[in-house]
Amino acid sequence: MKLTEKKVADICKALGDPTRIKIIKLLSSRGRILCVGAIAHELGISQPAVSQHLKVLKSIGLIDDRRAGCHVHYCVCGDTLGQYKKEFDELFKLLGRCCSHLYEDD
């Protein structure tokens, strides 16, 4: 499924925060599934701040949550990540073609 330009912009906006990048890296490392408290502890930030960042990442479909008793655990959505990677690979390939003359030796 092709992403709309708005969706691509929303993804870029969501990933435009360094803390969100850290959360994605943390959850991606060894396929981790973590609760808000564990993420907050690992990154040294407050649980409310983590919750707000997770809300944004979930809104673009990049993470998923699973309830386990009174805790909610978060993980990266591998299928969505794969889809986004394909879309961005195509975008960067297009950018590379249009700008390749900038990188040619004189």
PDB file of C-alpha atoms in Angstrom, residues 13-97:
ATOM      1  CA  LYS A  13       7.171  14.790  12.066  1.00  0.00           C
ATOM      2  CA  ALA A  14       6.710  11.984  14.601  1.00  0.00           C
ATOM      3  CA  LEU A  15      10.303  10.831  14.146  1.00  0.00           C
ATOM      4  CA  GLY A  16      11.600  14.405  14.312  1.00  0.00           C
ATOM      5  CA  ASP A  17      12.021  14.254  18.083  1.00  0.00           C
ATOM      6  CA  PRO A  18      15.262  12.820  19.504  1.00  0.00           C
ATOM      7  CA  THR A  19      13.463  11.164  22.422  1.00  0.00           C
ATOM      8  CA  ARG A  20      11.143   9.314  20.051  1.00  0.00           C
ATOM      9  CA  ILE A  21      14.151   8.086  18.102  1.00  0.00           C
ATOM     10  CA  LYS A  22      15.639   6.819  21.371  1.00  0.00           C
ATOM     11  CA  ILE A  23      12.382   5.031  22.218  1.00  0.00           C
ATOM     12  CA  ILE A  24      12.272   3.358  18.788  1.00  0.00           C
ATOM     13  CA  LYS A  25      15.914   2.287  19.126  1.00  0.00           C
ATOM     14  CA  LEU A  26      15.276   0.951  22.627  1.00  0.00           C
ATOM     15  CA  LEU A  27      12.220  -1.045  21.571  1.00  0.00           C
ATOM     16  CA  SER A  28      13.975  -2.274  18.416  1.00  0.00           C
ATOM     17  CA  SER A  29      16.989  -3.605  20.270  1.00  0.00           C
ATOM     18  CA  ARG A  30      16.589  -7.358  20.477  1.00  0.00           C
ATOM     19  CA  GLY A  31      12.832  -7.062  19.852  1.00  0.00           C
ATOM     20  CA  ARG A  32      12.162  -5.662  23.298  1.00  0.00           C
ATOM     21  CA  ILE A  33       8.683  -5.310  24.770  1.00  0.00           C
ATOM     22  CA  LEU A  34       8.689  -2.738  27.568  1.00  0.00           C
ATOM     23  CA  CYS A  35       6.222  -0.899  29.785  1.00  0.00           C
ATOM     24  CA  VAL A  36       6.218   2.880  30.233  1.00  0.00           C
ATOM     25  CA  GLY A  37       8.079   2.662  33.545  1.00  0.00           C
ATOM     26  CA  ALA A  38      10.886   0.574  32.064  1.00  0.00           C
ATOM     27  CA  ILE A  39      11.259   2.933  29.101  1.00  0.00           C
ATOM     28  CA  ALA A  40      11.303   5.939  31.447  1.00  0.00           C
ATOM     29  CA  HIS A  41      13.947   4.277  33.618  1.00  0.00           C
ATOM     30  CA  GLU A  42      16.147   3.297  30.659  1.00  0.00           C
ATOM     31  CA  LEU A  43      16.001   6.795  29.134  1.00  0.00           C
ATOM     32  CA  GLY A  44      16.027   8.784  32.368  1.00  0.00           C
ATOM     33  CA  ILE A  45      12.835  10.732  31.648  1.00  0.00           C
ATOM     34  CA  SER A  46       9.455  10.938  33.360  1.00  0.00           C
ATOM     35  CA  GLN A  47       6.688   8.411  32.755  1.00  0.00           C
ATOM     36  CA  PRO A  48       4.228  11.129  31.601  1.00  0.00           C
ATOM     37  CA  ALA A  49       6.777  12.296  29.007  1.00  0.00           C
ATOM     38  CA  VAL A  50       7.258   8.714  27.790  1.00  0.00           C
ATOM     39  CA  SER A  51       3.487   8.245  27.572  1.00  0.00           C
ATOM     40  CA  GLN A  52       3.144  11.339  25.384  1.00  0.00           C
ATOM     41  CA  HIS A  53       5.910  10.171  23.058  1.00  0.00           C
ATOM     42  CA  LEU A  54       4.400   6.678  22.843  1.00  0.00           C
ATOM     43  CA  LYS A  55       1.037   8.199  21.942  1.00  0.00           C
ATOM     44  CA  VAL A  56       2.622   9.992  18.973  1.00  0.00           C
ATOM     45  CA  LEU A  57       4.503   6.878  17.821  1.00  0.00           C
ATOM     46  CA  LYS A  58       1.356   4.792  18.136  1.00  0.00           C
ATOM     47  CA  SER A  59      -0.627   7.349  16.104  1.00  0.00           C
ATOM     48  CA  ILE A  60       1.595   6.656  13.081  1.00  0.00           C
ATOM     49  CA  GLY A  61       1.361   2.908  13.620  1.00  0.00           C
ATOM     50  CA  LEU A  62       5.038   2.431  14.413  1.00  0.00           C
ATOM     51  CA  ILE A  63       4.481   0.855  17.817  1.00  0.00           C
ATOM     52  CA  ASP A  64       1.825  -1.388  19.263  1.00  0.00           C
ATOM     53  CA  ASP A  65       0.680  -1.947  22.815  1.00  0.00           C
ATOM     54  CA  ARG A  66      -0.378  -5.064  24.668  1.00  0.00           C
ATOM     55  CA  ARG A  67      -2.125  -5.116  28.008  1.00  0.00           C
ATOM     56  CA  ALA A  68      -0.716  -7.515  30.596  1.00  0.00           C
ATOM     57  CA  GLY A  69      -2.651  -7.211  33.822  1.00  0.00           C
ATOM     58  CA  CYS A  70      -2.402  -3.629  35.016  1.00  0.00           C
ATOM     59  CA  HIS A  71       0.583  -2.877  32.758  1.00  0.00           C
ATOM     60  CA  VAL A  72       0.695  -1.925  29.092  1.00  0.00           C
ATOM     61  CA  HIS A  73       3.722  -3.163  27.168  1.00  0.00           C
ATOM     62  CA  TYR A  74       4.970  -1.550  23.966  1.00  0.00           C
ATOM     63  CA  CYS A  75       6.820  -2.984  20.985  1.00  0.00           C
ATOM     64  CA  VAL A  76       7.769  -1.945  17.461  1.00  0.00           C
ATOM     65  CA  CYS A  77       5.368  -3.043  14.710  1.00  0.00           C
ATOM     66  CA  GLY A  78       7.689  -4.920  12.379  1.00  0.00           C
ATOM     67  CA  ASP A  79       5.239  -5.028   9.467  1.00  0.00           C
ATOM     68  CA  THR A  80       4.629  -1.293   9.606  1.00  0.00           C
ATOM     69  CA  LEU A  81       8.335  -0.584   9.939  1.00  0.00           C
ATOM     70  CA  GLY A  82       8.996  -2.702   6.848  1.00  0.00           C
ATOM     71  CA  GLN A  83       6.341  -0.845   4.868  1.00  0.00           C
ATOM     72  CA  TYR A  84       7.721   2.542   5.908  1.00  0.00           C
ATOM     73  CA  LYS A  85      11.257   1.445   5.027  1.00  0.00           C
ATOM     74  CA  LYS A  86      10.182   0.495   1.499  1.00  0.00           C
ATOM     75  CA  GLU A  87       8.445   3.842   1.017  1.00  0.00           C
ATOM     76  CA  PHE A  88      11.417   5.836   2.293  1.00  0.00           C
ATOM     77  CA  ASP A  89      13.862   3.753   0.230  1.00  0.00           C
ATOM     78  CA  GLU A  90      11.858   4.714  -2.873  1.00  0.00           C
ATOM     79  CA  LEU A  91      11.797   8.364  -1.840  1.00  0.00           C
ATOM     80  CA  PHE A  92      15.550   8.477  -1.242  1.00  0.00           C
ATOM     81  CA  LYS A  93      16.211   6.631  -4.515  1.00  0.00           C
ATOM     82  CA  LEU A  94      14.190   9.301  -6.325  1.00  0.00           C
ATOM     83  CA  LEU A  95      16.061  12.064  -4.505  1.00  0.00           C
ATOM     84  CA  GLY A  96      19.356  10.403  -5.387  1.00  0.00           C
ATOM     85  CA  ARG A  97      18.478  10.324  -9.090  1.00  0.00           C
TER      86      ARG A  97
END
